[in-house]
Coordinates of C-alpha atoms in Angstrom, one line a residue:
X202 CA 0.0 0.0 0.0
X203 CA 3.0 2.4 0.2
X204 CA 2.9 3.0 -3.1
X205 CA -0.1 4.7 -3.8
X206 CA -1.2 8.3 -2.6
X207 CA -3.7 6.6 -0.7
X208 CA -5.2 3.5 1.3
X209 CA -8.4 4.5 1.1
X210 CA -9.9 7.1 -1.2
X211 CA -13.9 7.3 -0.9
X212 CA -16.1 9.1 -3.6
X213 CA -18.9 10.4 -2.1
X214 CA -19.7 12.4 0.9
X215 CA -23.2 10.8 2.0
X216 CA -23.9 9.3 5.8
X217 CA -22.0 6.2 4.8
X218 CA -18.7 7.7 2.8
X219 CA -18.0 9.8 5.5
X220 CA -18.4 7.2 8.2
X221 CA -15.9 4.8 6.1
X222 CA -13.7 7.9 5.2
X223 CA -13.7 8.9 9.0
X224 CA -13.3 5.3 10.4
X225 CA -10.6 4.5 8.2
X226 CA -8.7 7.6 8.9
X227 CA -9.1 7.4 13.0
X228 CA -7.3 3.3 12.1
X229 CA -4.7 5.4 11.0
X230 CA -5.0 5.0 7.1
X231 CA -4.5 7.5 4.6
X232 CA -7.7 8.3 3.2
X233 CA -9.0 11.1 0.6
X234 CA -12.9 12.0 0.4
X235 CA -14.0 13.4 -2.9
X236 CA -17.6 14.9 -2.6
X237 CA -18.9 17.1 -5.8
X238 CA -21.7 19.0 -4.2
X239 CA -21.8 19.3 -0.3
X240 CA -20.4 17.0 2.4
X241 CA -23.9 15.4 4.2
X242 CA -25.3 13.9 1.0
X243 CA -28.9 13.2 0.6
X244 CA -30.0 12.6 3.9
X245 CA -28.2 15.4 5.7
X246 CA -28.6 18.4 2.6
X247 CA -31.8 17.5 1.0
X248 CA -33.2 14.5 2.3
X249 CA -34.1 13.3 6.0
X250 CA -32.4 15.9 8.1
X251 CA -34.5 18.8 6.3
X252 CA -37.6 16.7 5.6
X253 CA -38.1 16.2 9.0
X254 CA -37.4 20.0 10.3
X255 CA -40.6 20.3 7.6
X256 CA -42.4 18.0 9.4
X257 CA -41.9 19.3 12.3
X258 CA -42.9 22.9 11.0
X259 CA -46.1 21.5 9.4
X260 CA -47.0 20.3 12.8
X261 CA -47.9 23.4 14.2
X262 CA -51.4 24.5 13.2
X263 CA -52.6 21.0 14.6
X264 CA -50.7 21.9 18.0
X265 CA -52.5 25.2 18.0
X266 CA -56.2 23.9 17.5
X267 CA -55.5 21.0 20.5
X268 CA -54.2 23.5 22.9
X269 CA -57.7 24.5 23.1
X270 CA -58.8 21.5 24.3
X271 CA -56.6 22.1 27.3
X272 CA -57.2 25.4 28.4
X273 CA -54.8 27.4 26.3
X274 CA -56.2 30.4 24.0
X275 CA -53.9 30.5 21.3
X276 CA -53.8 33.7 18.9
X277 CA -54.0 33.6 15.3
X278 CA -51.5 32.3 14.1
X279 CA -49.5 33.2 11.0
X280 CA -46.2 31.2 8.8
X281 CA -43.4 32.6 7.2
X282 CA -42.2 30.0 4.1
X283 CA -38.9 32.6 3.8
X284 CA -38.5 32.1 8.0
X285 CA -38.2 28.2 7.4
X286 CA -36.1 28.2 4.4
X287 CA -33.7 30.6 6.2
X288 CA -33.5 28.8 9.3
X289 CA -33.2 25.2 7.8
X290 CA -30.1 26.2 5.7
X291 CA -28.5 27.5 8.5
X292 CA -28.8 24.0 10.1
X293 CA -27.8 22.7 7.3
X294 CA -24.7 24.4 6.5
X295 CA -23.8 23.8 10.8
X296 CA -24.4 19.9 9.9
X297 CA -22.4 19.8 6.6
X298 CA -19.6 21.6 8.5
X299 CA -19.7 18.4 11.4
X300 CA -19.4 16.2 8.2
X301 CA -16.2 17.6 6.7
X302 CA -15.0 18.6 9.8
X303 CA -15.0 14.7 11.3
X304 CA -13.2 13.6 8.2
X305 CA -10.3 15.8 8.7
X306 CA -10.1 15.5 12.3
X307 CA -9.9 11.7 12.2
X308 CA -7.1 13.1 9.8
X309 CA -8.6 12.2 6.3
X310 CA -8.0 14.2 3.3
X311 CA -11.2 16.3 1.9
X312 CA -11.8 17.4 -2.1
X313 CA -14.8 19.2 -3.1
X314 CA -14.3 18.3 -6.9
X315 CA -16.5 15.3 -9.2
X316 CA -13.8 11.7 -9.3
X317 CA -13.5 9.4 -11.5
X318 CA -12.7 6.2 -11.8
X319 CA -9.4 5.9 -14.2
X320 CA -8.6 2.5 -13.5
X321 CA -8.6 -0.1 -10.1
X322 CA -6.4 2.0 -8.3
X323 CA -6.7 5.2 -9.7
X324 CA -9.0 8.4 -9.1
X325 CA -9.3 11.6 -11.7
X326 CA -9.8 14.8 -9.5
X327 CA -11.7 16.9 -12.3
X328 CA -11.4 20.6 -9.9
X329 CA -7.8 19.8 -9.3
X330 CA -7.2 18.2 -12.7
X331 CA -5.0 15.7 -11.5
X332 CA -5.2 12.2 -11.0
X333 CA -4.4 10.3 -7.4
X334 CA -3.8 6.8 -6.8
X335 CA -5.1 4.2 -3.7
X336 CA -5.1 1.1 -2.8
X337 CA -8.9 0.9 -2.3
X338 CA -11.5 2.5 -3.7
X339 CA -15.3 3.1 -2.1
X340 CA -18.4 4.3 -4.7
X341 CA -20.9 5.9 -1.9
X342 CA -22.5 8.5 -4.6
X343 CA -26.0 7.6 -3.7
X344 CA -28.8 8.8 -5.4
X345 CA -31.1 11.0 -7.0
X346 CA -34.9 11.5 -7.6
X347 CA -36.2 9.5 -10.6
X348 CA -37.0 12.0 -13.7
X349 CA -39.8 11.3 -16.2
X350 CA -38.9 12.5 -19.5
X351 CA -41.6 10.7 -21.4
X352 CA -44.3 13.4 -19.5
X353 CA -44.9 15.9 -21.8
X354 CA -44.5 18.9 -19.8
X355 CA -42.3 17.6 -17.1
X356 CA -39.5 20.3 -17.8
X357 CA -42.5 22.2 -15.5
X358 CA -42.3 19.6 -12.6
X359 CA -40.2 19.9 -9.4
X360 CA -38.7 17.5 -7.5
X361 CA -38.0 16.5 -3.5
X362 CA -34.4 18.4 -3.7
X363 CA -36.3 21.5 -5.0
X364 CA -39.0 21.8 -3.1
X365 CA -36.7 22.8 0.7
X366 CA -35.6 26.1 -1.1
X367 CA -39.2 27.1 -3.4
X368 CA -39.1 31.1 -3.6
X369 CA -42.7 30.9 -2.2
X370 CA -44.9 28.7 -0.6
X371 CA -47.6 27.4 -3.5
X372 CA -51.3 27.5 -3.1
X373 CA -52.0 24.5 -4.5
X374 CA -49.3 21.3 -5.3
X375 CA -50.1 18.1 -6.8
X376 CA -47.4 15.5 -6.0
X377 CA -47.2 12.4 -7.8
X378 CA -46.3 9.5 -6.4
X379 CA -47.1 7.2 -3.4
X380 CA -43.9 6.1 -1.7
X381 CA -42.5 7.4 1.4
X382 CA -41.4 10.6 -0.4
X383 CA -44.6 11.8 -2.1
X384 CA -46.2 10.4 1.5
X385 CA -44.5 13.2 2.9
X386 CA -44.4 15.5 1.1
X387 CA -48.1 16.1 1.0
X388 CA -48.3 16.0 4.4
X389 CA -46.2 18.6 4.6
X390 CA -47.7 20.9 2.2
X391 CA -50.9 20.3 3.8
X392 CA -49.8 21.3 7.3
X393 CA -48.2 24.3 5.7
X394 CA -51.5 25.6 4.0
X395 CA -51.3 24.5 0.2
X396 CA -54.2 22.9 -1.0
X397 CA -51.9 19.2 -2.0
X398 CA -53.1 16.7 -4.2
X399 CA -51.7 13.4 -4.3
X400 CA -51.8 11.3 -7.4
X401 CA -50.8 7.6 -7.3
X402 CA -50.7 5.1 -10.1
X403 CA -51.0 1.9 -7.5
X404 CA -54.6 1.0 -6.0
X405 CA -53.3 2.2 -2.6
X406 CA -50.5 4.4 -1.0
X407 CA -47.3 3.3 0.5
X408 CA -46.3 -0.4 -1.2
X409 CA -44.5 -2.5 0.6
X410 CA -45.8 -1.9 3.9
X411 CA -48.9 -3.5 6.0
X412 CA -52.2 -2.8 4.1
X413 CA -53.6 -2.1 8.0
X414 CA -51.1 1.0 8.4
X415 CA -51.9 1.8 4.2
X416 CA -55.4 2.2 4.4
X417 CA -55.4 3.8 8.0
X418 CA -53.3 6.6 6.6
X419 CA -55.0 7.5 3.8
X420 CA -58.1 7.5 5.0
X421 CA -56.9 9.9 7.6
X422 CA -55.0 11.8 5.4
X423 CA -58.4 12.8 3.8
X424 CA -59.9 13.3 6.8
X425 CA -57.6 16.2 6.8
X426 CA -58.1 17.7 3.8
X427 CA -55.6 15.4 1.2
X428 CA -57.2 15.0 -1.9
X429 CA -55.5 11.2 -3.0
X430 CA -56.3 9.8 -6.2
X431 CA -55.6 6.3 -7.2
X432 CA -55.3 4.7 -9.7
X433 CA -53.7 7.9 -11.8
X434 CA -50.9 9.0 -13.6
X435 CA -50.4 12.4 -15.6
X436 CA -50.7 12.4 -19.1
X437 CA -49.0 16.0 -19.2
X438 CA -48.3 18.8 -17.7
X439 CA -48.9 22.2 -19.6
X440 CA -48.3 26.3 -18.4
X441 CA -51.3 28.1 -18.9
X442 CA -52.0 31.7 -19.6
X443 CA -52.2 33.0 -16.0
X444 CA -48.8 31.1 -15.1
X445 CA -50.1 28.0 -13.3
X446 CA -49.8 24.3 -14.1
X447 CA -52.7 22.4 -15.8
X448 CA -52.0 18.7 -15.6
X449 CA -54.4 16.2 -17.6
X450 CA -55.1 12.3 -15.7
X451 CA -55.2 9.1 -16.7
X452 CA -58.6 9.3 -15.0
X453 CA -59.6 12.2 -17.4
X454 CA -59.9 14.8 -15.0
X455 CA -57.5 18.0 -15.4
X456 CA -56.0 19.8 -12.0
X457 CA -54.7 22.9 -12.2
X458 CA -51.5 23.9 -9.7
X459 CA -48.9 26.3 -8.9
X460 CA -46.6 23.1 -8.4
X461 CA -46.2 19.4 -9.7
X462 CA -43.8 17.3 -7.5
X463 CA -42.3 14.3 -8.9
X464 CA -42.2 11.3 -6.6
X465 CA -41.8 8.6 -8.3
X466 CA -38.7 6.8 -7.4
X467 CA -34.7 7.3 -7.6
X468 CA -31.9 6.7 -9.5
X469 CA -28.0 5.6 -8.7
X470 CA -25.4 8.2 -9.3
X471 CA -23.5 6.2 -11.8
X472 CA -23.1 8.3 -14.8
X473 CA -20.3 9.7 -16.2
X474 CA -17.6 8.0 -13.2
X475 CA -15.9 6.1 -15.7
X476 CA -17.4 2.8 -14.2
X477 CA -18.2 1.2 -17.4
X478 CA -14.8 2.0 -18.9
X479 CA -13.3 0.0 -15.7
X480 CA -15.5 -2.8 -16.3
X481 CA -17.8 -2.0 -12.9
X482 CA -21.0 -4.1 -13.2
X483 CA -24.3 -2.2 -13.0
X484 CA -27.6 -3.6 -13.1
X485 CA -30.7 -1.8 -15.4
X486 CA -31.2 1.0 -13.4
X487 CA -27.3 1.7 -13.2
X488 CA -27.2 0.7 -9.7
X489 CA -23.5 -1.0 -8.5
X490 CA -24.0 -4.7 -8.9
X491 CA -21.8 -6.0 -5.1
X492 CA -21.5 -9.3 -3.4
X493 CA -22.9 -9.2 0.3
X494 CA -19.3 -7.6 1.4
X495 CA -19.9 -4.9 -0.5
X496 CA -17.4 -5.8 -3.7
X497 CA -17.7 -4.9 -7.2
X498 CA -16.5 -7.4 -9.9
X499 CA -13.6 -5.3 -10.3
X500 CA -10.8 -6.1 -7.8
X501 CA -10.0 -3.1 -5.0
X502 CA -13.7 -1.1 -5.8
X503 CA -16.4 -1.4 -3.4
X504 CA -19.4 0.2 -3.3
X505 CA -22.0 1.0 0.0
X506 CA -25.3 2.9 0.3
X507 CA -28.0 4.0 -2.1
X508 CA -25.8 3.7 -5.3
X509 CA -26.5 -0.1 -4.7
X510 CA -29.8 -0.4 -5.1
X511 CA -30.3 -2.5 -2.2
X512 CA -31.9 -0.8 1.0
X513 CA -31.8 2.9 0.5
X514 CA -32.1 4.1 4.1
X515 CA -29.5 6.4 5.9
X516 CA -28.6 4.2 8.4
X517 CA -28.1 1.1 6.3
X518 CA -25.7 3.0 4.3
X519 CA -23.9 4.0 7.8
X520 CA -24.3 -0.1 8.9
X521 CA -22.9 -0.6 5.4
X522 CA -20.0 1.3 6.0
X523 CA -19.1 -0.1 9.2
X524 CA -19.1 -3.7 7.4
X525 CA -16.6 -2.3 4.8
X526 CA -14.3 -1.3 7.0
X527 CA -14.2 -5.0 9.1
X528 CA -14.1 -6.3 6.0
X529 CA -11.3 -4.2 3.9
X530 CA -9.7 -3.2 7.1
X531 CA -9.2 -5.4 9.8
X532 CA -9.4 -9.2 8.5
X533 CA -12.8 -10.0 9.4
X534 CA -15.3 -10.3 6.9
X535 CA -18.5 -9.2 7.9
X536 CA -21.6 -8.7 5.2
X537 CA -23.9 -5.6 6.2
X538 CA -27.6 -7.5 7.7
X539 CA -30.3 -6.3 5.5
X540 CA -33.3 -8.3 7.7
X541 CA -35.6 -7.1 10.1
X542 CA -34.7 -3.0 9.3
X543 CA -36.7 -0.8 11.5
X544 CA -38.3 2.3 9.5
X545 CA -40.9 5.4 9.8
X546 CA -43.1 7.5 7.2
X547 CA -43.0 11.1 8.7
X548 CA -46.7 11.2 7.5
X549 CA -49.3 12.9 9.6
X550 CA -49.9 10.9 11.7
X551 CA -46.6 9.2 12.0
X552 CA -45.7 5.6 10.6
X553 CA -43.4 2.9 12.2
X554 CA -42.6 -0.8 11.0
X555 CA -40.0 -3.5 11.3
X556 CA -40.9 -6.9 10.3
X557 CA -43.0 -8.9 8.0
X558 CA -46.2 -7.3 6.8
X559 CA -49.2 -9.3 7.7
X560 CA -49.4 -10.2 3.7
X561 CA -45.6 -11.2 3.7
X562 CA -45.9 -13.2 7.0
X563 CA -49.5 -15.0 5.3
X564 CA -47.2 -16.1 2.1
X565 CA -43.9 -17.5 4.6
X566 CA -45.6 -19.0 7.8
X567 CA -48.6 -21.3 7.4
X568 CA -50.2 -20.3 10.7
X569 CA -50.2 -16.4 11.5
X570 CA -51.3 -14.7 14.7
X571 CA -52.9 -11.1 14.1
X572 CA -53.1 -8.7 17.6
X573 CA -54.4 -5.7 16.4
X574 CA -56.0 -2.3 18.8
X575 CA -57.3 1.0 17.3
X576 CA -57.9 3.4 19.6
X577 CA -58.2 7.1 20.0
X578 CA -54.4 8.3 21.9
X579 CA -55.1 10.0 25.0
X580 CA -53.6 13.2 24.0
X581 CA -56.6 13.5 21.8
X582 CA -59.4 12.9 24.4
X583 CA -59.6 16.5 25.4
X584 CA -58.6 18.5 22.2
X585 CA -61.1 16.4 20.5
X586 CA -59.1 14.9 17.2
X587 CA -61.2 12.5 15.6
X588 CA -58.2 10.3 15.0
X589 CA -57.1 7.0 15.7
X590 CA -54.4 5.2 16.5
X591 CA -53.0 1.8 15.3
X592 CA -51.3 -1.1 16.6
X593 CA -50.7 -4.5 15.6
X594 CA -48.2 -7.6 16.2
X595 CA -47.7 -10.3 13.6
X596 CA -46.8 -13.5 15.2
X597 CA -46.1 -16.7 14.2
X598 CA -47.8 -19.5 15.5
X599 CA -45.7 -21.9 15.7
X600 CA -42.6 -20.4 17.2
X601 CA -44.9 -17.9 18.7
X602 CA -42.2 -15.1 17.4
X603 CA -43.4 -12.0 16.9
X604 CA -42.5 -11.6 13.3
X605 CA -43.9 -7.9 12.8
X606 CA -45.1 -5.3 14.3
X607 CA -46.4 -2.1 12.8
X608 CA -48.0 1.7 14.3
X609 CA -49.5 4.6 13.4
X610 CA -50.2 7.4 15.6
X611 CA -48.4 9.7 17.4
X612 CA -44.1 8.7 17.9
X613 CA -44.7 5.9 16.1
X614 CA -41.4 6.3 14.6
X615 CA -39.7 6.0 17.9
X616 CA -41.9 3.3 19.0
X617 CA -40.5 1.2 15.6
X618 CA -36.9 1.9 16.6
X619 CA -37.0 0.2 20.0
X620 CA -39.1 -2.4 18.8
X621 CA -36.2 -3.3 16.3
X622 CA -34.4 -4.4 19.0
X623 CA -36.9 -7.5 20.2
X624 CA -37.8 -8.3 16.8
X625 CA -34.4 -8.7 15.7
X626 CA -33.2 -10.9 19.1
X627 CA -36.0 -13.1 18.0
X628 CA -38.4 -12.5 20.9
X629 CA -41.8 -13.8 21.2
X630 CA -45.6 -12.4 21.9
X631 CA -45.1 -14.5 25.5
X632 CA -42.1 -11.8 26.3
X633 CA -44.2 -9.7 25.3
X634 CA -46.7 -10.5 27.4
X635 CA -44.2 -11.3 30.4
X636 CA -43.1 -7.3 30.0
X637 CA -44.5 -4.8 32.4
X638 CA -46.7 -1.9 30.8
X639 CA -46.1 1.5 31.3
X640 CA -49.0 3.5 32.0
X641 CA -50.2 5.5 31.0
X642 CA -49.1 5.4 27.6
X643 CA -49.5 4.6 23.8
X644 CA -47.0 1.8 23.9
X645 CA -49.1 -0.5 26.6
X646 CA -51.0 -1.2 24.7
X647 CA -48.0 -3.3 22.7
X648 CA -47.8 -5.7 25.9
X649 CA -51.1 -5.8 26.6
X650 CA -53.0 -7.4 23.4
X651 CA -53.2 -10.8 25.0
X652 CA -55.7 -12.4 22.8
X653 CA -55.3 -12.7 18.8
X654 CA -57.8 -10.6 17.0
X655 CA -57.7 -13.4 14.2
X656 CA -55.4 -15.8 12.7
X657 CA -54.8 -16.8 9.2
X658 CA -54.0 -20.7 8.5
X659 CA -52.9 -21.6 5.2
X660 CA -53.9 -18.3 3.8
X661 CA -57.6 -18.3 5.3
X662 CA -58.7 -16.1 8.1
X663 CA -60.1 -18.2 10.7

């Protein structure tokens, strides 16, 4: 390794590049960190980190109209888009600092300039012009939103990374989509006062997760105002005369919107590294093709985090990272565990899930136990929210494991992270049962559904 520049030079400067850059560096390897944009990637400059401050922000007219409930008079109340923007990108810029900062204090080497891939051991600095060598090389370039050329009109549409820094707040978005993103998204906009419409080509939002927590949510969510319309795609998107966005369905009908979001999925970062020139494999969608350590094909090239395709969540790409570095670093092979991944929607109300969905469970175990409550939380007893909460515990039968368990209501996403942990030691609905509840709270009611509410043998609900 003496004779290159570098053990260790990482392209990208996401969650899980800078944790292998910074890792690698405090081993006391030379590393270099090559990030084109700004250190934080994704989930730190345009994705989680800012996504939730919105969430957060949206919150507030809902806070105002409980407080009544318990005694508070609240004035009218007035929001500031300009404020927010302001504000978040002054959080931002503190976080991105952290980033670069923990690289070089670990005592990496930064680069804001685009790499690429010259051959298995070398990298081409395009801002510096000049080409450095390493014994290793990491691809963490993650991803981007998915665009949709074939709309007609979709040079109009915005996407997630534009829609933290719009010049003004819209009065009326449609986003389209029905993943997490678009989930959102609308949420957001709706808490914030823009009149959101949210246009999905599946039969119901959120795929992939329990149809329980799927319908809940939508329903709620137009209970609050959403419009959601599924099955639809747009046809096109076209500026009319007063400067607003028509946009024509599949359904026939025609909206007409300041904004159009695009939700609909993303895309490695893959293009133009010099990957294919290497020989890198990619799969259709140009994702990194890896074995379960995180190798390429190509010998001395690895590749973590969303510009795998294979669980694009922040902290996977972190996990990820962590695996690499056993792996390339210190003799012990160790493949990143992609089961059992605790995970929230930041809707309104809040999702969390680990596990099997009751479908999933249905199609893997022959005998499936189904504990499921829906009541009203007690924060809403006195405000008066008509809205309800969900719980419910997927177990299997036979091993009496709970397999899944999946909320919506208020912290759910908290609730899902500690549950991780007895899902993924394998614990079942009698530790459950054996755990005291705390009360009063939400979560009791997670140790305290003692009786199945059905179960499904061989696919039939008995």
């Amino acid at each position: 390794m003496a004779g290159y520049d570098y053990d260790l030079f990482v392209i990208g400067g996401g969650s899980g590049g800078v944790r292998a850059a910074r890792v690698a560096a405090a081993l006391g390897k030379r590393v270099a960190i090559a990030e084109e944009y700004r250190f934080g990637g994704t989930c730190v400059i345009r994705g989680c980190v800012p996504k939730k401050l919105y969430v957060y922000a949206s919150q507030f007219p809902e806070h105002f109209a409980d407080a009544a409930g318990y005694g508070w008079t609240v004035p009218e109340a007035s929001f500031d888009w300009q404020t927010l923007v302001a504000n978040k990108d002054k959080e931002i810029a503190r976080l991105e600092a952290i980033y670069k900062r923990n690289v070089e204090g670990s005592g990496g080497e930064t680069f804001h300039s685009r790499a690429v891939v010259v051959d298995h051991h070398s990298i081409y600095l395009v801002a510096e012009d000049r080409t450095v060598s390493a014994d290793q090389i990491l691809i963490a370039t993650g991803g981007r939103p998915a665009p949709h050329p074939a709309l007609s009109g979709h040079e109009y549409c915005i996407f997630s990374n534009e829609a933290f820094d719009l010049k003004q707040l819209p009065k009326a978005i449609m986003i389209e989509g029905g993943g997490y993103i678009a989930v959102e998204f609308a949420n957001i906009f709706h808490g914030l006062g823009v009149d959101t419409t949210l246009v999905y080509r599946g039969q119901e939002i959120l795929s992939r997760f329990d149809m329980d927590l799927r319908r809940s949510l939508h329903e709620t969510m137009e209970k609050k105002g959403i419009k959601i319309l599924c099955p639809a795609v747009s046809e096109w998107v076209r500026k009319n005369p007063e400067g607003r966005l028509d946009v024509l369905l599949s359904s026939g009908q025609t909206l007409t919107v300041d904004q159009v979001m695009l939700a609909i999925g993303r895309i490695p970062n893959t293009e133009n590294m010099g990957l294919e020139g290497v020989g890198v494999e990619l799969g259709k969608t140009g994702a990194i093709v890896v074995d379960k350590y995180s190798r390429t094909n190509v010998d001395h090239i690895w590749a973590i985090g969303d510009v795998t395709h294979r669980v694009q969540l922040t902290p996977v790409a972190i996990h990820e990272a962590m695996c690499f570095i056993e792996t390339a670093f210190k003799n012990n092979p160790t493949a990143p565990d992609h089961d059992t991944i605790p995970t929230a929607v930041f809707s309104q109300p809040e999702i969390g899930t680990v596990g099997l969905s009751e479908d999933d469970a249905i199609k893997r175990y022959p005998d499936v136990e189904i504990y499921r409550a829906s009541f009203r939380p007690m924060r809403h007893t006195l405000s008066g929210r008509d809205e309800k909460m969900l719980m419910k515990l997927v177990v299997d039968s036979a091993s009496r494991k709970v397999i899944g368990a999946h909320i919506m209501g208020p912290d759910a996403g908290e609730m899902a992270q500690l549950l991780g942990i007895p899902l993924k030691a394998g614990l079942t609905k009698d530790d459950f049962d054996r755990t005291m509840a705390v009360h009063p709270t939400a979560a009791e009611e997670l140790v305290t559904m003692y009786k199945p509410t059905y179960r499904v043998k061989n696919g039939e609900r008995v």
